[in-house]
Short mmCIF file of C-alpha atoms and ligand atoms in Angstrom, two decimals:
data_model
loop_
_atom_site.label_atom_id
_atom_site.label_comp_id
_atom_site.label_asym_id
_atom_site.label_seq_id
_atom_site.Cartn_x
_atom_site.Cartn_y
_atom_site.Cartn_z
CA MET A 1 -20.88 -18.95 -58.37
CA ASP A 2 -21.79 -16.74 -61.44
CA VAL A 3 -17.70 -17.71 -62.85
CA THR A 4 -17.96 -14.95 -65.26
CA GLN A 5 -17.94 -12.61 -62.70
CA LEU A 6 -14.19 -13.19 -61.82
CA THR A 7 -11.10 -13.12 -63.42
CA GLY A 8 -9.55 -15.66 -61.02
CA GLU A 9 -10.05 -19.06 -60.44
CA VAL A 10 -12.54 -21.31 -58.87
CA PHE A 11 -11.23 -24.78 -57.55
CA GLN A 12 -13.98 -26.87 -55.95
CA PRO A 13 -12.60 -30.94 -54.12
CA GLY A 14 -10.84 -32.84 -56.64
CA GLN A 15 -10.48 -30.74 -59.24
CA ASP A 16 -6.66 -29.79 -60.79
CA GLY A 17 -4.78 -27.19 -58.87
CA TYR A 18 -7.15 -27.87 -55.66
CA ASP A 19 -4.91 -29.16 -53.61
CA GLU A 20 -1.88 -26.47 -54.80
CA GLU A 21 -4.35 -23.53 -54.33
CA VAL A 22 -4.98 -24.93 -50.79
CA THR A 23 -1.79 -25.93 -49.38
CA GLY A 24 0.27 -23.40 -47.84
CA PHE A 25 3.43 -22.87 -45.99
CA GLN A 26 2.30 -24.57 -42.77
CA LEU A 27 1.66 -28.25 -43.25
CA ALA A 28 0.20 -28.78 -40.21
CA VAL A 29 -3.34 -27.25 -40.22
CA PRO A 30 -4.35 -29.15 -43.31
CA SER A 31 -7.95 -28.05 -44.44
CA LYS A 32 -10.72 -29.09 -47.06
CA PRO A 33 -12.79 -26.22 -48.26
CA ALA A 34 -16.10 -26.78 -50.24
CA VAL A 35 -14.84 -24.57 -52.75
CA VAL A 36 -11.63 -22.17 -52.68
CA VAL A 37 -11.77 -18.67 -55.20
CA GLY A 38 -7.83 -18.40 -56.22
CA ALA A 39 -8.58 -14.17 -56.77
CA THR A 40 -6.57 -11.61 -58.90
CA THR A 41 -8.89 -8.60 -57.79
CA ALA A 42 -10.59 -6.18 -55.44
CA GLU A 43 -13.52 -7.02 -57.19
CA ASP A 44 -12.90 -11.04 -57.29
CA VAL A 45 -12.68 -10.69 -53.08
CA VAL A 46 -16.30 -9.20 -53.16
CA THR A 47 -17.91 -11.48 -55.64
CA ALA A 48 -16.44 -14.41 -53.44
CA VAL A 49 -17.89 -13.04 -50.23
CA ARG A 50 -21.20 -11.62 -51.06
CA PHE A 51 -21.69 -16.27 -52.85
CA ALA A 52 -20.62 -16.92 -49.02
CA ALA A 53 -22.77 -15.13 -47.42
CA ALA A 54 -26.00 -15.84 -49.70
CA HIS A 55 -24.90 -19.48 -49.66
CA ASP A 56 -24.54 -19.52 -45.74
CA LEU A 57 -20.94 -20.84 -45.87
CA PRO A 58 -17.41 -19.24 -43.37
CA VAL A 59 -15.15 -17.30 -45.10
CA ALA A 60 -11.46 -17.75 -44.06
CA VAL A 61 -8.25 -16.35 -46.02
CA GLN A 62 -4.58 -17.04 -47.27
CA ALA A 63 -1.99 -15.81 -48.31
CA THR A 64 1.17 -17.09 -48.00
CA GLY A 65 0.01 -19.87 -45.37
CA HIS A 66 2.77 -19.43 -42.97
CA GLY A 67 0.12 -18.50 -39.97
CA LEU A 68 -2.45 -20.84 -40.42
CA THR A 69 -3.93 -21.49 -36.94
CA THR A 70 -7.41 -22.63 -37.53
CA SER A 71 -9.12 -24.79 -40.53
CA ALA A 72 -11.24 -23.58 -43.21
CA ASP A 73 -13.07 -26.88 -43.70
CA GLY A 74 -16.22 -26.55 -45.48
CA GLY A 75 -16.03 -22.84 -46.39
CA LEU A 76 -14.95 -20.64 -48.66
CA LEU A 77 -11.64 -20.20 -48.94
CA ILE A 78 -10.35 -16.99 -50.37
CA SER A 79 -6.05 -17.64 -51.76
CA THR A 80 -4.38 -14.21 -52.44
CA ARG A 81 -1.89 -15.18 -53.82
CA ARG A 82 -2.29 -14.24 -57.34
CA MET A 83 -2.61 -10.61 -55.47
CA THR A 84 0.69 -9.14 -55.75
CA GLY A 85 0.96 -5.98 -57.04
CA VAL A 86 3.61 -3.14 -55.11
CA GLU A 87 3.82 0.46 -55.68
CA VAL A 88 6.24 2.47 -53.88
CA ASP A 89 5.98 6.15 -53.60
CA ALA A 90 9.10 7.11 -53.38
CA VAL A 91 8.71 10.98 -51.97
CA ALA A 92 5.53 10.28 -49.09
CA ARG A 93 7.61 7.12 -48.25
CA THR A 94 4.81 4.62 -48.69
CA ALA A 95 4.26 1.58 -50.37
CA ARG A 96 0.67 0.12 -51.37
CA VAL A 97 0.72 -3.85 -51.94
CA GLU A 98 -2.22 -6.06 -52.98
CA ALA A 99 -3.49 -8.84 -49.87
CA GLY A 100 -1.10 -11.51 -51.37
CA THR A 101 2.20 -9.23 -51.36
CA ARG A 102 5.23 -11.30 -49.23
CA TRP A 103 8.03 -8.86 -47.68
CA GLY A 104 10.36 -10.08 -50.47
CA ALA A 105 8.86 -8.11 -53.90
CA VAL A 106 8.66 -4.64 -50.90
CA LEU A 107 12.55 -5.40 -50.19
CA GLU A 108 13.01 -5.14 -53.42
CA ALA A 109 10.75 -2.29 -54.89
CA ALA A 110 12.26 0.11 -51.75
CA GLY A 111 15.37 -0.87 -52.16
CA PRO A 112 16.68 1.00 -54.92
CA HIS A 113 14.76 4.38 -53.50
CA GLY A 114 16.78 3.68 -50.56
CA LEU A 115 14.04 2.87 -48.51
CA ALA A 116 12.68 -0.26 -46.25
CA PRO A 117 9.36 -2.05 -44.61
CA LEU A 118 8.73 -3.00 -41.69
CA SER A 119 9.28 -6.43 -42.33
CA GLY A 120 10.24 -9.30 -40.69
CA SER A 121 12.97 -12.56 -40.28
CA SER A 122 11.43 -14.08 -43.81
CA PRO A 123 11.23 -12.59 -46.79
CA ASP A 124 8.70 -14.94 -47.49
CA VAL A 125 5.66 -14.42 -44.70
CA GLY A 126 2.85 -11.90 -46.21
CA VAL A 127 2.95 -8.35 -45.24
CA VAL A 128 -1.03 -8.16 -44.98
CA GLY A 129 -0.99 -11.26 -42.63
CA TYR A 130 2.23 -10.55 -40.55
CA THR A 131 0.95 -6.34 -40.52
CA LEU A 132 -2.93 -7.86 -38.75
CA SER A 133 -0.63 -10.07 -36.95
CA GLY A 134 1.55 -7.30 -34.90
CA GLY A 135 4.45 -7.10 -37.07
CA PHE A 136 7.77 -7.44 -35.11
CA GLY A 137 10.27 -6.80 -37.82
CA LEU A 138 14.32 -6.64 -37.98
CA MET A 139 14.33 -2.92 -36.86
CA ALA A 140 11.14 -3.70 -33.75
CA ARG A 141 12.88 -1.61 -31.05
CA ARG A 142 14.00 1.28 -33.44
CA TYR A 143 10.21 1.77 -35.42
CA GLY A 144 7.96 -0.09 -33.19
CA ARG A 145 5.19 -2.56 -34.84
CA ALA A 146 4.21 -2.96 -38.37
CA ALA A 147 0.68 -2.56 -37.65
CA ASP A 148 1.88 0.92 -36.12
CA HIS A 149 3.18 1.73 -39.15
CA VAL A 150 -0.29 1.33 -41.75
CA ARG A 151 -1.68 4.94 -43.52
CA ALA A 152 -5.01 2.70 -44.99
CA LEU A 153 -6.70 -0.61 -45.36
CA ASP A 154 -8.97 -1.65 -48.67
CA VAL A 155 -11.15 -4.19 -46.95
CA VAL A 156 -14.06 -6.11 -47.92
CA THR A 157 -16.31 -6.59 -45.09
CA ALA A 158 -19.22 -9.17 -44.43
CA ASP A 159 -22.09 -7.31 -45.91
CA GLY A 160 -19.50 -7.68 -49.43
CA GLU A 161 -18.79 -3.50 -49.91
CA LEU A 162 -15.26 -3.09 -50.38
CA ARG A 163 -14.30 0.33 -48.06
CA ARG A 164 -10.81 2.01 -47.29
CA VAL A 165 -10.13 2.66 -43.89
CA GLU A 166 -8.10 5.15 -42.05
CA PRO A 167 -6.94 5.54 -38.70
CA GLY A 168 -9.34 6.44 -36.88
CA SER A 169 -12.21 4.01 -37.72
CA ASP A 170 -13.12 1.53 -35.24
CA LEU A 171 -12.76 -1.63 -38.11
CA PHE A 172 -8.98 0.42 -38.62
CA TRP A 173 -8.60 -0.56 -35.09
CA ALA A 174 -10.38 -4.34 -35.14
CA LEU A 175 -8.60 -5.32 -38.47
CA ARG A 176 -4.95 -4.92 -36.86
CA GLY A 177 -5.09 -7.69 -34.39
CA GLY A 178 -8.60 -8.95 -35.23
CA ARG A 179 -6.80 -10.17 -38.76
CA ASP A 180 -9.29 -12.21 -40.63
CA SER A 181 -12.27 -11.93 -38.04
CA PHE A 182 -13.54 -8.75 -39.72
CA GLY A 183 -13.22 -8.72 -43.58
CA VAL A 184 -10.68 -9.60 -46.70
CA VAL A 185 -8.16 -6.99 -46.60
CA THR A 186 -7.73 -6.56 -50.82
CA ALA A 187 -4.68 -3.98 -50.38
CA MET A 188 -2.60 -2.15 -47.37
CA GLU A 189 -0.83 1.32 -47.33
CA PHE A 190 1.90 1.92 -45.08
CA ASP A 191 4.60 3.80 -44.25
CA LEU A 192 8.43 2.30 -45.41
CA VAL A 193 11.80 4.07 -43.51
CA PRO A 194 14.58 5.95 -44.79
CA VAL A 195 17.73 2.79 -44.54
CA THR A 196 19.04 1.02 -46.66
CA ASP A 197 21.98 -0.43 -45.39
CA LEU A 198 22.18 -2.68 -41.77
CA TYR A 199 24.77 -4.75 -39.94
CA GLY A 200 23.46 -7.42 -39.66
CA GLY A 201 23.81 -11.66 -39.21
CA SER A 202 24.25 -14.45 -36.36
CA LEU A 203 26.59 -15.57 -34.16
CA TYR A 204 26.77 -19.66 -33.54
CA PHE A 205 27.97 -21.06 -30.32
CA ASP A 206 28.33 -24.77 -29.45
CA THR A 207 26.34 -26.98 -27.05
CA ALA A 208 28.79 -26.20 -24.32
CA ASP A 209 28.48 -22.96 -24.28
CA LEU A 210 24.88 -22.50 -24.91
CA SER A 211 23.71 -21.28 -21.25
CA THR A 212 27.37 -18.82 -21.32
CA ALA A 213 25.35 -17.80 -24.92
CA LEU A 214 22.15 -17.29 -22.74
CA ARG A 215 23.62 -15.35 -19.92
CA ALA A 216 25.82 -13.00 -22.53
CA TRP A 217 23.14 -12.23 -24.19
CA ARG A 218 21.02 -11.27 -21.21
CA THR A 219 23.68 -8.93 -20.48
CA TRP A 220 24.89 -7.30 -23.43
CA SER A 221 21.61 -6.45 -24.72
CA ALA A 222 20.09 -5.14 -21.62
CA ALA A 223 22.34 -2.05 -22.82
CA ALA A 224 21.43 -1.89 -26.33
CA PRO A 225 20.52 0.58 -27.97
CA ASP A 226 17.65 1.34 -29.85
CA THR A 227 18.90 0.68 -33.18
CA LEU A 228 19.61 -3.24 -31.98
CA THR A 229 16.85 -5.76 -32.67
CA THR A 230 17.78 -8.67 -31.90
CA SER A 231 16.78 -12.63 -30.76
CA LEU A 232 18.20 -15.52 -29.04
CA ALA A 233 17.47 -19.00 -30.61
CA MET A 234 18.42 -22.29 -29.60
CA ILE A 235 18.18 -24.86 -32.36
CA GLU A 236 19.02 -28.91 -32.48
CA TYR A 237 20.44 -28.79 -36.10
CA PRO A 238 19.97 -32.34 -37.80
CA ASP A 239 23.35 -34.06 -39.17
CA LEU A 240 22.73 -33.51 -42.69
CA PRO A 241 24.66 -32.21 -45.59
CA VAL A 242 22.57 -29.25 -46.78
CA LEU A 243 24.02 -27.67 -43.65
CA PRO A 244 26.36 -26.01 -42.63
CA GLU A 245 28.61 -28.14 -41.77
CA PRO A 246 30.07 -26.72 -38.13
CA LEU A 247 26.38 -26.88 -36.50
CA ARG A 248 25.28 -30.38 -37.99
CA GLY A 249 24.19 -32.17 -35.58
CA LYS A 250 24.67 -29.89 -32.75
CA HIS A 251 22.54 -28.11 -30.58
CA ILE A 252 23.33 -25.12 -30.36
CA ALA A 253 22.73 -20.83 -29.65
CA GLN A 254 22.52 -18.25 -32.50
CA ILE A 255 22.50 -15.17 -31.03
CA ARG A 256 20.51 -12.67 -34.10
CA ILE A 257 21.24 -9.14 -34.64
CA ALA A 258 19.58 -6.60 -37.21
CA TYR A 259 21.78 -2.96 -36.33
CA LEU A 260 21.10 0.68 -37.92
CA GLY A 261 24.75 1.73 -37.12
CA GLU A 262 28.08 1.23 -38.39
CA ASP A 263 29.91 0.35 -35.04
CA GLY A 264 28.26 -3.01 -35.10
CA ASP A 265 31.92 -4.99 -35.00
CA SER A 266 32.79 -2.98 -31.65
CA LEU A 267 29.49 -3.00 -30.62
CA VAL A 268 28.96 -6.89 -30.69
CA ALA A 269 32.94 -7.37 -29.13
CA PRO A 270 31.57 -8.91 -25.80
CA LEU A 271 29.58 -11.21 -27.54
CA ARG A 272 31.72 -12.48 -29.16
CA ALA A 273 34.45 -12.65 -26.71
CA ALA A 274 31.78 -14.09 -24.35
CA ALA A 275 32.56 -17.99 -25.83
CA PRO A 276 34.37 -19.52 -28.89
CA THR A 277 31.94 -19.53 -32.20
CA LEU A 278 31.01 -21.95 -34.61
CA MET A 279 29.55 -19.85 -37.10
CA ASP A 280 29.79 -15.74 -37.59
CA THR A 281 27.84 -14.29 -40.20
CA LEU A 282 27.70 -10.49 -39.10
CA LYS A 283 28.59 -8.49 -41.64
CA PRO A 284 27.55 -5.08 -43.17
CA MET A 285 24.27 -6.05 -45.88
CA PRO A 286 21.74 -4.23 -47.62
CA PHE A 287 18.77 -3.99 -46.02
CA THR A 288 17.48 -6.60 -48.94
CA GLU A 289 19.53 -8.92 -47.90
CA SER A 290 18.32 -9.33 -44.00
CA GLY A 291 16.09 -12.72 -44.44
CA SER A 292 20.12 -14.42 -44.43
CA ILE A 293 20.17 -12.90 -40.49
CA ALA A 294 18.18 -15.28 -38.61
CA ALA A 295 18.73 -18.31 -42.10
CA GLU A 296 15.17 -20.14 -41.28
CA PRO A 297 14.15 -22.93 -43.35
CA ARG A 298 12.03 -22.17 -46.80
CA GLN A 299 10.53 -25.49 -47.73
CA PRO A 300 6.69 -26.09 -45.76
CA HIS A 301 6.63 -27.97 -42.78
CA GLY A 302 4.63 -28.95 -40.18
CA TYR A 303 4.93 -26.78 -37.01
CA HIS A 304 2.96 -26.41 -33.65
CA GLY A 305 4.16 -23.23 -31.42
CA THR A 306 3.19 -20.94 -29.00
CA ASN A 307 4.42 -18.07 -27.24
CA THR A 308 4.92 -16.01 -23.76
CA THR A 309 5.86 -12.54 -23.38
CA VAL A 310 8.08 -11.94 -19.88
CA SER A 311 8.73 -9.01 -18.10
CA GLN A 312 12.64 -9.97 -17.19
CA LEU A 313 14.47 -12.42 -17.66
CA ASN A 314 15.42 -13.64 -14.47
CA ASP A 315 18.12 -16.76 -13.78
CA ALA A 316 15.57 -19.52 -12.58
CA MET A 317 13.83 -18.38 -15.90
CA LEU A 318 17.17 -19.44 -18.25
CA ASP A 319 17.08 -22.50 -16.42
CA ALA A 320 13.56 -23.34 -17.07
CA VAL A 321 14.56 -22.42 -20.98
CA LEU A 322 17.79 -24.80 -20.93
CA GLU A 323 15.76 -27.69 -19.16
CA HIS A 324 12.35 -27.85 -21.64
CA ALA A 325 14.19 -26.29 -24.95
CA GLY A 326 17.91 -27.62 -24.37
CA PRO A 327 19.15 -30.83 -24.94
CA GLY A 328 17.05 -34.03 -23.46
CA ALA A 329 14.28 -31.65 -23.64
CA PRO A 330 11.24 -34.08 -23.61
CA VAL A 331 10.48 -33.09 -27.27
CA PRO A 332 12.39 -30.98 -29.87
CA THR A 333 11.77 -27.54 -29.73
CA VAL A 334 13.26 -24.49 -30.79
CA LEU A 335 13.14 -21.64 -28.61
CA ILE A 336 13.36 -18.14 -29.31
CA ILE A 337 13.80 -14.40 -26.86
CA ASP A 338 13.38 -11.80 -28.43
CA ARG A 339 14.84 -8.50 -26.49
CA LEU A 340 11.44 -6.35 -27.00
CA GLY A 341 11.89 -2.81 -25.30
CA GLY A 342 13.03 0.27 -27.53
CA ALA A 343 10.20 1.79 -29.53
CA LEU A 344 7.89 -1.04 -29.04
CA ALA A 345 7.34 0.04 -25.48
CA ARG A 346 6.35 3.72 -26.75
CA THR A 347 4.10 2.95 -30.16
CA PRO A 348 0.51 3.27 -29.65
CA GLU A 349 -1.39 0.19 -28.14
CA THR A 350 -2.77 -1.96 -30.98
CA PRO A 351 -4.95 -4.76 -30.15
CA GLY A 352 -3.14 -8.25 -30.94
CA ALA A 353 -2.36 -7.87 -27.18
CA GLY A 354 1.39 -8.90 -25.45
CA TRP A 355 2.35 -5.63 -27.09
CA ASP A 356 2.37 -4.32 -23.60
CA SER A 357 5.49 -1.64 -22.34
CA ALA A 358 6.14 -3.92 -19.11
CA ALA A 359 7.01 -6.52 -21.71
CA GLU A 360 10.71 -7.54 -21.81
CA PHE A 361 10.86 -10.34 -23.79
CA VAL A 362 8.81 -12.68 -25.85
CA VAL A 363 10.02 -16.42 -25.18
CA ARG A 364 8.95 -18.12 -28.36
CA THR A 365 8.44 -22.44 -28.84
CA LEU A 366 7.94 -24.39 -32.06
CA SER A 367 7.89 -27.64 -33.07
CA VAL A 368 8.02 -29.90 -35.77
CA VAL A 369 4.94 -32.04 -35.50
CA GLY A 370 6.25 -35.54 -36.48
CA ASP A 371 5.21 -38.99 -34.98
CA ASP A 372 4.72 -37.22 -31.22
CA GLY A 373 1.90 -35.95 -32.35
CA VAL A 374 0.22 -32.12 -31.71
CA ALA A 375 -1.19 -32.83 -28.24
CA VAL A 376 2.29 -33.89 -26.51
CA ILE A 377 4.03 -30.75 -28.55
CA ARG A 378 1.45 -28.82 -26.61
CA ARG A 379 2.41 -30.78 -22.83
CA ALA A 380 6.19 -30.12 -24.00
CA HIS A 381 5.55 -26.24 -24.71
CA SER A 382 2.84 -25.50 -22.01
CA LYS A 383 5.48 -26.75 -19.20
CA LEU A 384 8.16 -24.04 -20.08
CA SER A 385 4.80 -21.52 -19.91
CA ASP A 386 3.97 -22.91 -16.41
CA ALA A 387 7.85 -22.30 -15.60
CA LEU A 388 7.67 -18.34 -16.62
CA ALA A 389 4.07 -17.96 -15.66
CA PRO A 390 5.17 -15.91 -12.24
CA TRP A 391 6.44 -13.18 -15.74
CA THR A 392 4.16 -13.54 -17.76
CA THR A 393 2.80 -10.38 -19.51
CA GLY A 394 0.68 -11.58 -22.45
CA ARG A 395 1.25 -13.29 -25.75
CA LEU A 396 2.05 -12.40 -29.21
CA LEU A 397 -0.88 -12.62 -32.05
CA PRO A 398 2.26 -13.93 -34.77
CA PHE A 399 3.62 -16.19 -33.31
CA VAL A 400 0.85 -18.95 -32.44
CA TYR A 401 1.44 -21.63 -35.00
CA GLY A 402 -0.13 -24.55 -35.90
CA GLU A 403 -4.21 -26.17 -35.14
CA HIS A 404 -5.83 -23.68 -31.81
CA THR A 405 -9.44 -23.00 -31.96
CA ALA A 406 -10.36 -19.13 -32.22
CA ALA A 407 -11.31 -18.85 -28.93
CA GLU A 408 -8.43 -20.32 -28.00
CA VAL A 409 -6.38 -17.49 -30.36
CA ALA A 410 -8.34 -14.62 -29.02
CA GLU A 411 -8.49 -15.28 -25.64
CA SER A 412 -5.02 -15.84 -25.23
CA VAL A 413 -4.12 -12.98 -27.30
CA HIS A 414 -6.16 -9.81 -26.41
CA PRO A 415 -6.32 -8.52 -23.10
CA ALA A 416 -9.61 -8.53 -21.02
CA THR A 417 -10.63 -4.74 -23.05
CA ASP A 418 -9.39 -5.16 -25.89
CA LEU A 419 -10.90 -8.53 -26.04
CA ARG A 420 -14.60 -6.69 -25.16
CA ARG A 421 -14.33 -4.38 -27.48
CA LEU A 422 -13.34 -6.42 -30.26
CA ARG A 423 -16.10 -8.53 -29.89
CA GLU A 424 -18.79 -5.31 -29.65
CA LEU A 425 -17.42 -4.67 -33.13
CA LYS A 426 -17.62 -7.98 -34.50
CA ARG A 427 -21.15 -7.90 -33.41
CA ARG A 428 -21.50 -4.56 -35.02
CA HIS A 429 -19.64 -4.91 -38.23
CA ASP A 430 -20.05 -9.38 -38.95
CA PRO A 431 -22.98 -10.17 -36.67
CA GLY A 432 -23.35 -14.13 -38.76
CA ASN A 433 -19.85 -14.58 -38.07
CA THR A 434 -19.16 -14.84 -42.36
CA PHE A 435 -15.73 -14.59 -41.12
CA ARG A 436 -13.88 -15.87 -37.96
CA PRO A 437 -14.63 -16.09 -34.51
CA VAL A 438 -13.48 -13.67 -31.65
CA GLY A 439 -13.76 -16.25 -29.67
C1 FAD B 1 9.26 -18.81 -41.08
C2 FAD B 1 8.76 -17.54 -40.26
C3 FAD B 1 9.17 -16.68 -40.29
C4 FAD B 1 8.25 -15.64 -39.32
N1 FAD B 1 8.65 -14.38 -38.90
C5 FAD B 1 7.77 -13.74 -38.56
C6 FAD B 1 8.47 -12.11 -37.65
O1 FAD B 1 9.52 -11.89 -37.92
N2 FAD B 1 7.51 -10.88 -37.52
C7 FAD B 1 6.89 -11.60 -37.06
O2 FAD B 1 5.69 -10.58 -36.45
N3 FAD B 1 5.97 -12.94 -37.30
C8 FAD B 1 6.90 -13.63 -38.34
N4 FAD B 1 5.93 -14.40 -38.40
C9 FAD B 1 4.81 -14.67 -38.00
C10 FAD B 1 3.78 -14.47 -39.00
O3 FAD B 1 4.02 -13.09 -39.38
C11 FAD B 1 2.59 -14.64 -39.14
O4 FAD B 1 2.64 -15.85 -39.21
C12 FAD B 1 1.65 -14.45 -40.30
O5 FAD B 1 0.14 -14.15 -40.17
C13 FAD B 1 1.97 -14.61 -41.45
O6 FAD B 1 1.03 -13.87 -42.48
P1 FAD B 1 0.92 -14.76 -44.15
O7 FAD B 1 0.02 -14.02 -44.85
O8 FAD B 1 2.32 -14.86 -44.77
O9 FAD B 1 0.25 -16.27 -43.80
P2 FAD B 1 -1.52 -17.05 -43.95
O10 FAD B 1 -0.98 -18.24 -43.03
O11 FAD B 1 -1.86 -17.01 -45.36
O12 FAD B 1 -2.51 -16.10 -42.98
C14 FAD B 1 -2.19 -15.87 -41.65
C15 FAD B 1 -3.19 -15.23 -40.73
O13 FAD B 1 -3.59 -13.84 -41.64
C16 FAD B 1 -5.00 -13.95 -42.09
N5 FAD B 1 -4.89 -13.16 -43.34
C17 FAD B 1 -3.86 -13.63 -44.43
N6 FAD B 1 -4.02 -12.11 -45.55
C18 FAD B 1 -5.33 -11.95 -45.15
C19 FAD B 1 -6.29 -10.66 -45.45
N7 FAD B 1 -5.96 -9.93 -46.44
N8 FAD B 1 -6.98 -10.33 -44.86
C20 FAD B 1 -7.40 -10.65 -43.40
N9 FAD B 1 -6.96 -11.14 -43.22
C21 FAD B 1 -5.58 -11.87 -43.45
C22 FAD B 1 -5.21 -15.67 -42.17
O14 FAD B 1 -6.40 -15.43 -42.74
C23 FAD B 1 -4.52 -16.41 -41.04
O15 FAD B 1 -5.02 -16.32 -40.25
C24 FAD B 1 6.84 -15.90 -38.74
C25 FAD B 1 6.22 -17.06 -39.53
C26 FAD B 1 7.34 -17.90 -40.59
C27 FAD B 1 6.65 -19.37 -40.56
#
């Protein structure tokens, strides 16, 4: 590669900085690309894609490494972590970000203008990877998917050209769900919403009250307004001093709440009354602090996970959830159930499946990859998926974690008609599979 054309850096195996560049948040999908381009501009991405095409190297993209599913072994990896520019247009209520921007930077840039992005539980997740996966955020029931609020994408396609694509174009449709199969997005423009504060946090319930908390949350959230987005997590906490004392060594239920209203305390009263809480972090807060609602771990680790969207959550399903992810589960599993509905059932359907209006919940499973290995985790998670199968409507792309083949991902998350259209567009825009295949 003519490195004089690059403003960024190039790394090859064995060189200083190579391992650091390749290692992302997800440690269970290790990669050994033949070459890594640490891009700083869209022109760097153009140079890298043209080089890869000339040398018949497959191209992979990585921003933060939160959502890695397939290794980039032997190919050219474009690392976008240096491309972190954020511009907010407070009048138009839009933001334009470069490819490596994390949600935290957008929260900080938009907040002073009384605006917020459709970000998710973690401020560390990458804006582009999240949005190209659909993007299920803290205000999802009020505003719908992040992918449905994109105004324009700058993308380098397989022919090495930098293009701007907007609603109405095939590529625009394909990228939001086709993720890294159609090109490298170098910048994205999207809507912000007029939100400064929210009522948010979590209620934590003890092991003996798991079943009560699950049932109370199911009933309570059924009547929730669209201004409330909520999930329930079941987590087995290790007994470690870094964790909050009331949670150490316990298998707890965490009810997560993000509510855009003033009467939060009265709204959650039935949940607080359902059982004693171990910890209660609910309070009014600036939206910039929304990462504290779920309080997810911020240290890189290896994890494997999947999910299934379901049309209901009946008692038999709750029993299956407790059996497969509660105390005594065959493999320690973090289980998260999100209530869908609201605007999610009304906004246009992007590819990236499971986002269908029949889905009422998504049930996600995630396990840390340790001595057990991925095969054992997969078997344990599929037992729960099998138990939920009669009510399953699909699978959401953002919550497919860890090593999966491109075919497994595409075939499990896209409904047949979307998959056919994605494959047809793939043949047109990337016939040589420079980017990840669509199955
Ligand atoms: C702790 C945690 C919390 C999360 N919370 C939420 C949540 O609340 N809501 C939600 O919807 N999802 C959530 N996710 C899932 C997350 O949205 C996906 O994992 C997403 O793909 C991460 O994108 P990334 O850029 O950070 O990660 P990366 O692993 O760097 O990228 C993920 C995928 O996107 C592709 N990609 C990245 N940048 C580009 C680009 N410029 N052009 C083309 N393709 C690109 C990559 O090739 C890869 O396939 C969470 C994940 C974690 C680990």
